[in-house]
Coordinates of C-alpha atoms in Angstrom, one line a residue:
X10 CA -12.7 7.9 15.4
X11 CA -13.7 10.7 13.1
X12 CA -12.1 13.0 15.4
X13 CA -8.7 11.2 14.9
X14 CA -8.9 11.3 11.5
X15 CA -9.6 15.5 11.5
X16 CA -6.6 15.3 13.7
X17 CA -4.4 13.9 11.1
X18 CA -6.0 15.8 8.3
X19 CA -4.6 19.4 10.7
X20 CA -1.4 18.4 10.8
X21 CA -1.1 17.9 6.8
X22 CA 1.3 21.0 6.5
X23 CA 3.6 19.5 9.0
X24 CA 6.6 19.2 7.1
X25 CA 8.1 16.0 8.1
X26 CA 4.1 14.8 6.2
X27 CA 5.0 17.0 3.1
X28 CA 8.4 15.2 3.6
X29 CA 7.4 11.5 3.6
X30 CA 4.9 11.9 1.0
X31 CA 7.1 13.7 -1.6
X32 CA 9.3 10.6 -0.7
X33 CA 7.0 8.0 -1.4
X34 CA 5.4 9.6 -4.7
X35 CA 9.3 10.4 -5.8
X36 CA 10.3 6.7 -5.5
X37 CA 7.4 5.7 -6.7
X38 CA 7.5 7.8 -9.9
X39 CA 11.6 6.7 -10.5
X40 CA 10.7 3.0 -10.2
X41 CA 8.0 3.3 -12.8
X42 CA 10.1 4.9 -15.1
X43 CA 12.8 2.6 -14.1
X44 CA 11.2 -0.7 -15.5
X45 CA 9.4 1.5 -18.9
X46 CA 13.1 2.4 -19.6
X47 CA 14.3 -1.4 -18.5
X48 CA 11.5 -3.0 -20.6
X49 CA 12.2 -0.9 -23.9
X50 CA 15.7 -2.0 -23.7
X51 CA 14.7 -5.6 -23.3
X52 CA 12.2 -5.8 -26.0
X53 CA 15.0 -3.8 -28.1
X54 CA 17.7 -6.5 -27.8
X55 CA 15.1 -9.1 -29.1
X56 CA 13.2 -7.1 -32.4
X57 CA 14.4 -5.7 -35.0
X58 CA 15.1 -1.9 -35.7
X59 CA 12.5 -1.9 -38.4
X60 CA 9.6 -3.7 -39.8
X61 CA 8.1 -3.5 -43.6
X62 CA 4.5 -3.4 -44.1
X63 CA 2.8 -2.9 -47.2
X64 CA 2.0 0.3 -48.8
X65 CA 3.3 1.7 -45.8
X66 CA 6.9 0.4 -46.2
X67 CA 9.8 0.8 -43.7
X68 CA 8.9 1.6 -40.3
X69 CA 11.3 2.6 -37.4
X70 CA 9.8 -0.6 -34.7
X71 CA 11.9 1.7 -32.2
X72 CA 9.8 5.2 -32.2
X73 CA 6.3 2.8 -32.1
X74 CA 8.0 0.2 -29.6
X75 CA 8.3 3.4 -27.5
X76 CA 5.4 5.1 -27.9
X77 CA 3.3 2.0 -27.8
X78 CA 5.1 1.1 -24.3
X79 CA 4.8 4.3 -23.1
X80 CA 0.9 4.1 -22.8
X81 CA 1.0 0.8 -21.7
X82 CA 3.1 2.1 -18.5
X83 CA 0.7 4.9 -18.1
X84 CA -2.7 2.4 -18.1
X85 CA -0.7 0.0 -15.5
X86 CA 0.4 3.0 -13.5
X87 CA -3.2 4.0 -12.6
X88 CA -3.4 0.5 -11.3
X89 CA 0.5 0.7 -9.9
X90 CA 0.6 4.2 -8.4
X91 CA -1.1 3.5 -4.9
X92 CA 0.1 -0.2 -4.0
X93 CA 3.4 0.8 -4.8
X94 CA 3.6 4.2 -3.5
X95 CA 2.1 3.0 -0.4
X96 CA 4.8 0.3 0.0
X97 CA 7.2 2.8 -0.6
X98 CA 5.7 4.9 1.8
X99 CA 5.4 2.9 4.3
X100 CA 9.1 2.6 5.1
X101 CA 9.2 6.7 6.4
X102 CA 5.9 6.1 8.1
X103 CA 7.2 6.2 11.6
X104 CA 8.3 9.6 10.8
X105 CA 4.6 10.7 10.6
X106 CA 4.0 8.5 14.0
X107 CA 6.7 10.9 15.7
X108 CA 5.2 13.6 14.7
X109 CA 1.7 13.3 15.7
X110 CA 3.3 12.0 19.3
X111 CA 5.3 15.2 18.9
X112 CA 2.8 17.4 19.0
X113 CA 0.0 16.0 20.5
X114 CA 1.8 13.6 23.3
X115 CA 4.9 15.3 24.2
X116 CA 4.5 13.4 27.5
X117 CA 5.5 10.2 25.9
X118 CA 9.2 8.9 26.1
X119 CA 10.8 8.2 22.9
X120 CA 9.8 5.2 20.8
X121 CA 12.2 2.3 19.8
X122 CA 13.1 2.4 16.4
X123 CA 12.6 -0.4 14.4
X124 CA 15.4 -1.7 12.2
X125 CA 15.3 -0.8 8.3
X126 CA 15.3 -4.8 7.9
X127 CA 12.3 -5.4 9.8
X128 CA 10.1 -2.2 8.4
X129 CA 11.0 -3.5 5.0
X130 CA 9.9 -7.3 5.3
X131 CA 6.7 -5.4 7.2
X132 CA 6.3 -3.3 3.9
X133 CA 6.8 -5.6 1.4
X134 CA 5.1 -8.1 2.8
X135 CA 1.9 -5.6 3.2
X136 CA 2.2 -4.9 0.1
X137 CA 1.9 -8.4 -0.9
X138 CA -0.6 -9.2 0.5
X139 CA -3.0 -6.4 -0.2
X140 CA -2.1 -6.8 -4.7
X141 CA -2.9 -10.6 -3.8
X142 CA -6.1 -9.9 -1.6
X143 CA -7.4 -7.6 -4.4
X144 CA -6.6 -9.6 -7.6
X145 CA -8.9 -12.4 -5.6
X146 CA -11.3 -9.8 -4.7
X147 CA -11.8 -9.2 -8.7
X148 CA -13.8 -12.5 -9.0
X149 CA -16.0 -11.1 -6.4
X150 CA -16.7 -7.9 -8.2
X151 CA -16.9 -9.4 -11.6
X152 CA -19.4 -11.3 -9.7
X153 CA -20.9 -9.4 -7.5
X154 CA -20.6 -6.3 -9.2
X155 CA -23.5 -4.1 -7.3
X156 CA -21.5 -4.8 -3.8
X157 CA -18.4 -4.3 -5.5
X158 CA -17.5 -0.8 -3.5
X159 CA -18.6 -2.3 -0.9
X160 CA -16.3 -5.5 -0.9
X161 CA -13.8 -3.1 -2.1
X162 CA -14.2 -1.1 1.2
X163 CA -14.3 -3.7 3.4
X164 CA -11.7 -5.8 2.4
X165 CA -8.9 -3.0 2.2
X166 CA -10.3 -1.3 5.2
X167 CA -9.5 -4.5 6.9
X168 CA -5.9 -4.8 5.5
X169 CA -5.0 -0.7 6.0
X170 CA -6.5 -1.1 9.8
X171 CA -4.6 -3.7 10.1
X172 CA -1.4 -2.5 9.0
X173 CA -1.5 0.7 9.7
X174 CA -2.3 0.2 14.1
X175 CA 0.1 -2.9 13.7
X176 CA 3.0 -0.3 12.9
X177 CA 1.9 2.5 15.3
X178 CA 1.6 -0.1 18.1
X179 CA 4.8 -2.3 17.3
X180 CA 6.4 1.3 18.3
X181 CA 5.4 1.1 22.1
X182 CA 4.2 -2.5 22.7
X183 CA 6.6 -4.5 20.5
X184 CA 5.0 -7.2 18.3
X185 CA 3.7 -9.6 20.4
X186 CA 1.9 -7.1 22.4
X187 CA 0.8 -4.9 19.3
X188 CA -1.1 -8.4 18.1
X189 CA -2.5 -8.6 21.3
X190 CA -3.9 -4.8 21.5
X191 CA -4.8 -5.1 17.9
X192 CA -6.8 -8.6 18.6
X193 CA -8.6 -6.2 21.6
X194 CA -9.5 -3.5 19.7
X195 CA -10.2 -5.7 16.1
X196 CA -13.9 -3.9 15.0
X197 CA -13.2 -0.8 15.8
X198 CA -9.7 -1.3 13.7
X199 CA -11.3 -2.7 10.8
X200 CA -14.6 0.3 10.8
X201 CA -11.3 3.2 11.0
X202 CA -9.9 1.4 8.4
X203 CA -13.1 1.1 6.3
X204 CA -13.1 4.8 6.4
X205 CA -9.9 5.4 5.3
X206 CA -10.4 2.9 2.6
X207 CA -13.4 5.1 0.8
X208 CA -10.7 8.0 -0.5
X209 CA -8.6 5.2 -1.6
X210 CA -10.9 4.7 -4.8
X211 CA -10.5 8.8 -5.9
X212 CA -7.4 9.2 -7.4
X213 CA -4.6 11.8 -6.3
X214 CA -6.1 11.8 -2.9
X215 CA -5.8 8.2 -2.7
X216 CA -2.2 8.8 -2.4
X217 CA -2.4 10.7 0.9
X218 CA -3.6 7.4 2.6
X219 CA -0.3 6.5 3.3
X220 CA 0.3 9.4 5.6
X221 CA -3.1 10.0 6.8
X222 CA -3.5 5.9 7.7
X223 CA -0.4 6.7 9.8
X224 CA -1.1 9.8 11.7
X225 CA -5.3 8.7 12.2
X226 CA -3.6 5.6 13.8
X227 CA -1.7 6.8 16.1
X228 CA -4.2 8.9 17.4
X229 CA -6.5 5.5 17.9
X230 CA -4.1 3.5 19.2
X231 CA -3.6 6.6 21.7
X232 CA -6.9 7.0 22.9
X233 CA -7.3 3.1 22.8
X234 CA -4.2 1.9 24.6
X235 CA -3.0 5.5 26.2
X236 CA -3.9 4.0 29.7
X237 CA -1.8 1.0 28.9
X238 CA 1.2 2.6 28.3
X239 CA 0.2 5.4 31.2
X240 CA 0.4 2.8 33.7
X241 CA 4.5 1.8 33.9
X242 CA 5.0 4.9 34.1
X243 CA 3.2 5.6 37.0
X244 CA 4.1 2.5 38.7
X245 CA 7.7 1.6 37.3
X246 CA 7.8 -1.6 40.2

């Protein structure tokens, strides 16, 4: 397990890695900006151009609209950045999938590709579910605040094992049979995950995940299902 992940982290300066990441953080960055600029102009059609206050007088409600919006989308981006860029990410991820098998299993045939309809609903609806996971988990750590890491770690190791194998194995199994190998190989998903899930709470590094999730996965599913998929080949009746 750890051994997949050092694999992943060697192959960082691959560029088709650099490429998906830049991608991810790029979109990421323009959508953010995107709804700061859509919600000024919102909130501009509805208020005034200036207010009066006493002693102070006239003040432009424009400039302090902006400014005052501004830091609000720089507190919600800390919050934002990783969900989002992960989502985003996750639509090149099978580029870092062909690049691991690239380099490491040139044996294999070439994979499938999945449509861009069906890696979208698989993204979005990741993404989904893991803001809704963790705005339940809150009453748990608001609660339980001592295990709160721990919860923290658990829970989204669980949803980025999960996703994460899901999309390496759909490659070379399909669905059905990716929810089969993933329901075969379910701890040992949810401990890889768990690991990846610990840099996920230190920021900038957290938005490696993405790639890292990717590549450390399809490594596991390799050594976990390699025989599997080993087999028709060797005996193709």
């Amino acid at each position: 397990m750890f051994d997949d992940f050092f694999k992943a982290i060697s192959q960082l300066g691959d560029s088709r890695f650099q490429s998906v990441l830049l991608k991810g953080i790029g979109l990421t960055v323009a959508l953010l900006i995107g709804i700061y600029i859509a919600f000024v102009w919102t909130l501009g059609l509805f208020l005034p151009d200036t207010i009066s206050l006493p002693v102070v007088g006239d003040i432009g409600l424009g400039l302090v609209l902006s400014i005052g919006s501004f830091f609000v989308m720089l507190g919600l981006s800390v919050f934002l950045m990783v969900p989002v860029a992960s989502a985003f990410t996750g639509i090149f991820l099978e580029e870092v999938a062909e690049a691991v098998e690239d380099k490491h299993y040139p044996h294999l045939p070439p994979a499938p590709h999945q449509s861009f309809g069906d890696m979208m609903r698989d993204t979005i609806g990741f993404l989904g579910l893991m803001i809704v996971a963790n705005l339940i988990a809150l009453v748990l750590y608001v609660l339980l605040n001592v295990a709160a890491p721990l919860i923290f770690w658990a829970l989204n190791g669980f949803l980025l094992g999960r996703e994460y194998f899901q999309m390496v194995a759909i490659r070379r199994l399909g669905r059905e049979g990716a929810k089969a190998a993933r329901a075969r190989h379910a701890p040992k998903i949810w401990i890889a995950g768990a690991l990846m899930a610990v840099p996920l709470s230190i920021p900038i590094v957290n938005l490696l995940i993405p790639v890292l999730g990717a590549a450390t996965f399809t490594h596991m599913f390799m050594r976990l299902e390699g025989a599997r998929l080993a087999a028709p080949m060797q005996n193709p009746l």
